[in-house]
mmCIF file of C-alpha atoms in Angstrom:
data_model
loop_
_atom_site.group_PDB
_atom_site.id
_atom_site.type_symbol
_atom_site.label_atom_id
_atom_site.label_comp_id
_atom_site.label_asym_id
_atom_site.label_seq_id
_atom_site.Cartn_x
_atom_site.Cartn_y
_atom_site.Cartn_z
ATOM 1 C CA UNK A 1 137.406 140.207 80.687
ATOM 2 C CA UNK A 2 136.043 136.877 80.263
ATOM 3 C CA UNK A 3 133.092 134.818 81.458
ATOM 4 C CA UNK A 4 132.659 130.785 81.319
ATOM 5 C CA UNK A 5 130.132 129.083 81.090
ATOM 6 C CA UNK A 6 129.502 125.287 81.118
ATOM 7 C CA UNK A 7 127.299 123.925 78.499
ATOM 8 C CA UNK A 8 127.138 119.817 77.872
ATOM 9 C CA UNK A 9 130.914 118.401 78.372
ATOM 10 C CA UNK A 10 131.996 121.701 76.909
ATOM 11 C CA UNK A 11 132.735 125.538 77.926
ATOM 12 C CA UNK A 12 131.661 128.429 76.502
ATOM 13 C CA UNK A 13 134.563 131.228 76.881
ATOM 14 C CA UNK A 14 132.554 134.701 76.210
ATOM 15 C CA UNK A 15 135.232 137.118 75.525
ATOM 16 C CA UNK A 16 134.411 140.948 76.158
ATOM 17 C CA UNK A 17 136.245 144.177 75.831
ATOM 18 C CA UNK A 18 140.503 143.974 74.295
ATOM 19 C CA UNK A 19 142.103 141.394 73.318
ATOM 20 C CA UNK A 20 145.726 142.438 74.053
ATOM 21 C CA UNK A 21 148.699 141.648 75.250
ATOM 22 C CA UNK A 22 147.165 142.296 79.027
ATOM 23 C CA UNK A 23 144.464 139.551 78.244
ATOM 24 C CA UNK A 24 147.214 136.833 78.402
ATOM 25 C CA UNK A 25 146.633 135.553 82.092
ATOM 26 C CA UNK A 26 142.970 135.874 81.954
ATOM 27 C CA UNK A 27 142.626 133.787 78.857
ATOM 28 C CA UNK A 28 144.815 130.990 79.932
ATOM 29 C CA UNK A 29 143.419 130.360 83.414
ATOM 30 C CA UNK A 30 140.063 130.433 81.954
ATOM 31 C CA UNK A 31 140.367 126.480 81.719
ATOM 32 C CA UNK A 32 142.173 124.805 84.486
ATOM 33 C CA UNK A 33 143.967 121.881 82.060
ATOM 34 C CA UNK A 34 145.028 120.067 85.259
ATOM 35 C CA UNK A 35 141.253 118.767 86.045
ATOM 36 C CA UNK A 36 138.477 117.479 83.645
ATOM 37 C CA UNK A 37 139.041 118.903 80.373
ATOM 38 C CA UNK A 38 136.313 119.974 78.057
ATOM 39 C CA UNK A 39 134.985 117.633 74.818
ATOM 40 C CA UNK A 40 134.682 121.228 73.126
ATOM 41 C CA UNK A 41 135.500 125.106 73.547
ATOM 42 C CA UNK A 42 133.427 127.978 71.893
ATOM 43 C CA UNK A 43 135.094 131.312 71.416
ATOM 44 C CA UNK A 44 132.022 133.853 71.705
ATOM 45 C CA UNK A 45 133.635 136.979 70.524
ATOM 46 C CA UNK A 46 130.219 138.749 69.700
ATOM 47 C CA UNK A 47 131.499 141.657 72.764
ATOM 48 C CA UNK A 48 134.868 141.820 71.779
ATOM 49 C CA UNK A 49 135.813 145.520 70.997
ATOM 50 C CA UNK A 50 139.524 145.040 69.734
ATOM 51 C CA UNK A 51 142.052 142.234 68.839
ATOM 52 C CA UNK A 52 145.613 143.442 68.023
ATOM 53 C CA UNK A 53 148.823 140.919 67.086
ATOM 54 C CA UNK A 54 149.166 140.560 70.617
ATOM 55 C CA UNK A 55 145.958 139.178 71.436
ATOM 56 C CA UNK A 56 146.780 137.218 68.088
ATOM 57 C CA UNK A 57 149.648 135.318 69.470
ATOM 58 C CA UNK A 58 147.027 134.713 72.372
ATOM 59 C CA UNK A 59 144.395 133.113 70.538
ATOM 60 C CA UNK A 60 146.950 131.012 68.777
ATOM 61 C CA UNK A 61 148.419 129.612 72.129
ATOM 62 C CA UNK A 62 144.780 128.605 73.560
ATOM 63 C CA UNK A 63 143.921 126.869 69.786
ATOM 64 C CA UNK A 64 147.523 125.255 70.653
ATOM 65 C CA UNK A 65 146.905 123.696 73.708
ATOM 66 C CA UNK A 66 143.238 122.602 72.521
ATOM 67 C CA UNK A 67 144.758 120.898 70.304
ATOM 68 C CA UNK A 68 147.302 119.641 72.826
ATOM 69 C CA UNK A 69 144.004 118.255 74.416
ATOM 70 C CA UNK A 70 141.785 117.325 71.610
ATOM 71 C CA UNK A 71 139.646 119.775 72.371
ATOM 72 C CA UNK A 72 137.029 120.657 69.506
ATOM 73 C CA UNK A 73 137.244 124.133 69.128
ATOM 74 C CA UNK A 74 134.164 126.416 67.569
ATOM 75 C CA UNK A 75 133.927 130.349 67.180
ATOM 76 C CA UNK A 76 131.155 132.784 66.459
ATOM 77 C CA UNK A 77 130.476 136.156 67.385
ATOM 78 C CA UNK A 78 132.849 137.843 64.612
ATOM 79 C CA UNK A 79 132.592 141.181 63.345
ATOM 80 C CA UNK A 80 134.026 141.208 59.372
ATOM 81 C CA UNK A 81 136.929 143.055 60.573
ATOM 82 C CA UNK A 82 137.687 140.134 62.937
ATOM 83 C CA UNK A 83 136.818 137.927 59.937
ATOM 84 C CA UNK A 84 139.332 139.531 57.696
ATOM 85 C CA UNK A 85 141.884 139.738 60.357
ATOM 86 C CA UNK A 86 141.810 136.115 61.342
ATOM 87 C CA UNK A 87 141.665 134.924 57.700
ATOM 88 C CA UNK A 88 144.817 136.602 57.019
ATOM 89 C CA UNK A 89 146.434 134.713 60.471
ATOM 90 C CA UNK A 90 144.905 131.274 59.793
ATOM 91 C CA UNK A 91 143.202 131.373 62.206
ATOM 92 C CA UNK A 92 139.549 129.779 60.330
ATOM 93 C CA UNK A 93 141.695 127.128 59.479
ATOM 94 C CA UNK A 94 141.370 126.146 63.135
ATOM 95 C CA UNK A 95 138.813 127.464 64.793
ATOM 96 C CA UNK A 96 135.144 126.562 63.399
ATOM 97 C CA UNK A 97 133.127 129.333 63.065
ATOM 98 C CA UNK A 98 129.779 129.605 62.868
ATOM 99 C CA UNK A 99 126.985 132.244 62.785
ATOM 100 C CA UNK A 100 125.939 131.813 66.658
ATOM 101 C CA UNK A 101 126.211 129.693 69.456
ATOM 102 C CA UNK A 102 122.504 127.606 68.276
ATOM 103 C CA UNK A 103 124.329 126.490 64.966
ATOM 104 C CA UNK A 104 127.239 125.278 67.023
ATOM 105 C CA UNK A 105 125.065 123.243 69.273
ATOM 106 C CA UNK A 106 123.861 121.525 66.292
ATOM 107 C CA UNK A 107 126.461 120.959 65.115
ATOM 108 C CA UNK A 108 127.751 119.065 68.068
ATOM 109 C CA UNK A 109 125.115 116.897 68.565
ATOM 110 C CA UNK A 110 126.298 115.306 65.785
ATOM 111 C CA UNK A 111 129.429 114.671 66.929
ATOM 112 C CA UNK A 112 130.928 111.245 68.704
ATOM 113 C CA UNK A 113 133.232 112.310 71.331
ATOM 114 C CA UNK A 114 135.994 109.250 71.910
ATOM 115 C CA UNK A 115 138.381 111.232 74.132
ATOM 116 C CA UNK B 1 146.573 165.385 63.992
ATOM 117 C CA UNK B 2 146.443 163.509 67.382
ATOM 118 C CA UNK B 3 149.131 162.717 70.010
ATOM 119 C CA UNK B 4 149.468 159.696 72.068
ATOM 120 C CA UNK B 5 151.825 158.249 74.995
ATOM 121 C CA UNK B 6 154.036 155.065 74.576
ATOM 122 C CA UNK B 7 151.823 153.263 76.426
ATOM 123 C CA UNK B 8 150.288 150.040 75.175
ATOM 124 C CA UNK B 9 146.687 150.629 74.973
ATOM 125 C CA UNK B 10 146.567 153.998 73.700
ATOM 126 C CA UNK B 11 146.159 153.378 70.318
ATOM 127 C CA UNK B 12 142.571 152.225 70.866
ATOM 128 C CA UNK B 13 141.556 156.176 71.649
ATOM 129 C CA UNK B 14 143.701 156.634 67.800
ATOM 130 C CA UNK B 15 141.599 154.591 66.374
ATOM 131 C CA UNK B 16 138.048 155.030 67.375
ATOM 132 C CA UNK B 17 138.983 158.705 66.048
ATOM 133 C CA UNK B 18 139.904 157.228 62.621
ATOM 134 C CA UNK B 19 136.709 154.866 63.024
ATOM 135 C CA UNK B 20 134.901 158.189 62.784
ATOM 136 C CA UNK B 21 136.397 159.768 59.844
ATOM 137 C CA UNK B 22 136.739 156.696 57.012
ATOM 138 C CA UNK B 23 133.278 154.785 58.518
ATOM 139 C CA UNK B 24 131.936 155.262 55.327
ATOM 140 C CA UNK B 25 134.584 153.912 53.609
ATOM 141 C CA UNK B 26 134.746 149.876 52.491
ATOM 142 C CA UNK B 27 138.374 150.492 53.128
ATOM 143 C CA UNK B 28 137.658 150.793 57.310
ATOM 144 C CA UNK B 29 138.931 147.580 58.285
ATOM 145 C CA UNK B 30 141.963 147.832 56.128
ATOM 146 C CA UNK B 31 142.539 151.085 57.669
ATOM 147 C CA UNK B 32 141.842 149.930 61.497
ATOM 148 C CA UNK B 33 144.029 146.971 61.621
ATOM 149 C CA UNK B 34 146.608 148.795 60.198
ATOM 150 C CA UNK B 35 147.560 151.270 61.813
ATOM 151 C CA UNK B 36 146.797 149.578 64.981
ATOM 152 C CA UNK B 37 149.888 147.368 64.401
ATOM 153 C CA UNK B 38 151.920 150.995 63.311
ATOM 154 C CA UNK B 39 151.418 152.340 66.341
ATOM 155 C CA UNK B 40 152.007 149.267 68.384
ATOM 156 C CA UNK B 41 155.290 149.467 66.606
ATOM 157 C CA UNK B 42 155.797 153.040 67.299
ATOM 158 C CA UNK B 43 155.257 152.071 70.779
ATOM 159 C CA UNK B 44 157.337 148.872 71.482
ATOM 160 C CA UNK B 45 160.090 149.206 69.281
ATOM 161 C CA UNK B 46 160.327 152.831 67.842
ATOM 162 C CA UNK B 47 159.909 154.155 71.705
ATOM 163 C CA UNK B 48 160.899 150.967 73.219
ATOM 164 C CA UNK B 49 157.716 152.147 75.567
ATOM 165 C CA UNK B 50 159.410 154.953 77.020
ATOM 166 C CA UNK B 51 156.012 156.414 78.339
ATOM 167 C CA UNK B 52 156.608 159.805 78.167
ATOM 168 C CA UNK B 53 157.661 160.108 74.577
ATOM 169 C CA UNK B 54 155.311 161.080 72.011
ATOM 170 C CA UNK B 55 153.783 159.451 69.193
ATOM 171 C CA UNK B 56 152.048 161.612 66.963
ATOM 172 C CA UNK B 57 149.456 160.425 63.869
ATOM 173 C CA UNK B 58 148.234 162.540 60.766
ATOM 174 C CA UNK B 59 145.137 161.598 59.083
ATOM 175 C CA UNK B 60 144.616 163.360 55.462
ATOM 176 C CA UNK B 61 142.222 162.206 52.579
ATOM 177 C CA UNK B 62 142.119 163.174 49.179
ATOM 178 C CA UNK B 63 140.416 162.135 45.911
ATOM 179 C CA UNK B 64 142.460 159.007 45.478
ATOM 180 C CA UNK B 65 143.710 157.638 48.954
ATOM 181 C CA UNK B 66 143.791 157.742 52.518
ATOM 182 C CA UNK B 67 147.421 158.607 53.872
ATOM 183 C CA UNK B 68 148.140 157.698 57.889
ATOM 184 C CA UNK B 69 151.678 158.817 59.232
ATOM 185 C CA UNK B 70 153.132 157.384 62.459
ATOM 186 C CA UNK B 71 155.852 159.626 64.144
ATOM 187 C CA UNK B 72 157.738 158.075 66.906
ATOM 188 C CA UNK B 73 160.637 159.376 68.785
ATOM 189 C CA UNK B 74 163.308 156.699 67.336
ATOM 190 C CA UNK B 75 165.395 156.324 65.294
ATOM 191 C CA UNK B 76 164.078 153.481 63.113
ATOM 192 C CA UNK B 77 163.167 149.955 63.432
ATOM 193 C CA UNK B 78 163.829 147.052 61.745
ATOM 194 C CA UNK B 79 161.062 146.811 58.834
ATOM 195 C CA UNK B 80 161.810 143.362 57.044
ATOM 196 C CA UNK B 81 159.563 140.441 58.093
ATOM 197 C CA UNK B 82 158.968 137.177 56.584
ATOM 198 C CA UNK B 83 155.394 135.861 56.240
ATOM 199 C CA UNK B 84 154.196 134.157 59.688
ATOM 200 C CA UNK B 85 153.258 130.323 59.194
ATOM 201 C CA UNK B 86 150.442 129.378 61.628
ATOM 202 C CA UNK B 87 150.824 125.653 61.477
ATOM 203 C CA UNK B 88 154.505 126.334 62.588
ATOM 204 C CA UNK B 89 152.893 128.600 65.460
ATOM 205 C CA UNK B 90 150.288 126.057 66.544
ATOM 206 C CA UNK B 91 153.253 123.437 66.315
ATOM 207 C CA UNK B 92 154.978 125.264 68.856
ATOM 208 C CA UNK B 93 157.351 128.319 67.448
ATOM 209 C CA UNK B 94 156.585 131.412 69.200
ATOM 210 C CA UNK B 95 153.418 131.966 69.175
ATOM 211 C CA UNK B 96 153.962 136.224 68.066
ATOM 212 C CA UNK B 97 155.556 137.958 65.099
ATOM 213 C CA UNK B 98 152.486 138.877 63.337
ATOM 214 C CA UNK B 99 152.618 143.257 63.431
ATOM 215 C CA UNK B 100 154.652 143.985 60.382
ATOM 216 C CA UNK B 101 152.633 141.124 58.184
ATOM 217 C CA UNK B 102 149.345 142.592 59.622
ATOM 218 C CA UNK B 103 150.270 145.940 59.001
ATOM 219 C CA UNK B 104 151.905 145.282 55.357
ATOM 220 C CA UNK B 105 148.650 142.565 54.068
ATOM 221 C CA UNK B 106 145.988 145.399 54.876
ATOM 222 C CA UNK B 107 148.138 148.302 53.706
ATOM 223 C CA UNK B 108 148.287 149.189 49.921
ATOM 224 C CA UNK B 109 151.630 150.934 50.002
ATOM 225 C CA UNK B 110 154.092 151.832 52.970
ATOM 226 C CA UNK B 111 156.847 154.298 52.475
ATOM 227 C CA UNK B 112 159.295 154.280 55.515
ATOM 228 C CA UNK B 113 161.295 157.762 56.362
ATOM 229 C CA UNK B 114 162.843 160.655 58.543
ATOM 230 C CA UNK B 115 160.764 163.728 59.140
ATOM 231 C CA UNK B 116 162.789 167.122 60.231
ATOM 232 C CA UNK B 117 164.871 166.213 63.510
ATOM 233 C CA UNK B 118 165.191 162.793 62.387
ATOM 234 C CA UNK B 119 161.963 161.963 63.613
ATOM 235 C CA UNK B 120 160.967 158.569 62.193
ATOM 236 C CA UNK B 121 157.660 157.935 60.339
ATOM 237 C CA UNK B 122 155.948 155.165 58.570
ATOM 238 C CA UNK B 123 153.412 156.158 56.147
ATOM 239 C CA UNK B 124 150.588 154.051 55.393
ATOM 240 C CA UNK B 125 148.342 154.505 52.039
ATOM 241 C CA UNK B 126 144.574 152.762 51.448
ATOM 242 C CA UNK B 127 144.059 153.732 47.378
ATOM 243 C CA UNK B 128 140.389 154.451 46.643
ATOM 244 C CA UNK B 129 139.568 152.505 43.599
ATOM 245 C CA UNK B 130 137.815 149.961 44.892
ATOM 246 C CA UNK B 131 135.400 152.147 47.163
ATOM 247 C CA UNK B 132 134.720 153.828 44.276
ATOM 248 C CA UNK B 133 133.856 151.149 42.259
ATOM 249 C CA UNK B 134 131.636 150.152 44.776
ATOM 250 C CA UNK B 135 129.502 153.229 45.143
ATOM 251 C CA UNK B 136 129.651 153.389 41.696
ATOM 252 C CA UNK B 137 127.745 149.607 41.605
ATOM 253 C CA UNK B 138 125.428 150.514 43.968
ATOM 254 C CA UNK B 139 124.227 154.099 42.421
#
């Protein structure tokens, strides 16, 4: 289960509960690509109770077609399993994690968005 | 010992009972990831998520190590695997193929084999050094 929510040109995507294979549709109609896209996701995975390979392959197809987009793309909310598990995939080499949602919005206030 | 359906899912219940037994242990996470992506094997391709057949786990702990075994009702699945490359996953390969490098990089040793019947099993072994040395540290 997933909730949006809109904050400056971005989205937040708070993930809660399993990340599995049964997460697919949810996840990818949680952006409609076809209208205005985002400047920036954020992953909040602070409710997330379980990520297996499955949900994996998931995460890596959403960081995909940010990318596909030029959509920044910022995490936080990880437990150290999570950490361990997605340091091991690669996947901190693409998603920007940080230690909450504040820290992100620092962050992008200091960025120029040029889409 | 616990028993389980092929059923995708069902190895959450698994492992919130193994939560409970090794929470203690710095080796937890190692342990959880693990033999989530066993028994997601067991299911989809030891099974081939035939419901109805069984899946059974044993837990033990001694001094030195934790030992997991997966029993499915097959007869054996392919075990080799190459390492996964997420830049050729972002760049458009199929996305999956990450449960036997998951389950082998968090896994200190995995012995493959046939129980009586011919029942298949994967065995997965945490060692204990390291959580000792670390209560050792900390004393």
């Amino acid at each position: 289960m997933i909730s949006i929510r809109q904050i400056l040109n971005g989205i937040s995507i708070d993930i809660q509960g399993e990340v599995t294979k049964n997460s697919e549709d949810t996840m990818f109609h949680a952006v409609n690509w076809s209208e205005k896209v985002p400047d920036f996701i954020i992953f909040n995975f602070k409710e997330v109770s379980y990520i297996n390979s499955a949900g994996i392959s998931i995460i890596i197809r959403m960081i995909r077609t940010c990318i596909d987009h030029e959509v920044l793309i910022f995490g936080h909310g990880i437990s150290t399993l999570r950490e361990k598990l997605f340091k091991a995939v690669g996947i901190t080499e693409y998603i920007l994690f940080y230690p909450d949602e504040y820290s992100i919005l620092q962050r992008i206030e200091g960025v120029n968005f040029t889409k | 010992m616990w028993k389980m359906r092929s059923v995708l899912g069902e190895e959450v219940q698994v492992l919130n009972r193994i939560s409970d037994l090794v929470g203690h242990s710095n080796r937890k996470d190692d342990i959880l990831i693990s033999v989530a992506e066993a028994c997601i094997n067991a299911i989809e391709h030891g099974n081939m998520q035939e419901k109805d057949k069984e899946i059974i786990i044993e837990f033990k702990e001694c001094v030195s190590k934790y030992a997991i075994r997966i029993y499915d009702s097959g007869t054996g699945y392919d075990t080799q695997f190459t390492q996964p490359d997420i830049d050729d996953k972002i760049n458009g390969n199929s996305s999956r193929g990450w449960g036997l490098y998951l389950m082998n990089t968090f896994t200190d040793e995995i012995n493959y084999g046939y129980a009586k019947d011919h029942i298949f099993y994967v065995e997965l072994n945490y060692f204990k050094e390291n959580e000792l040395w670390e209560r050792g540290k900390s004393s």
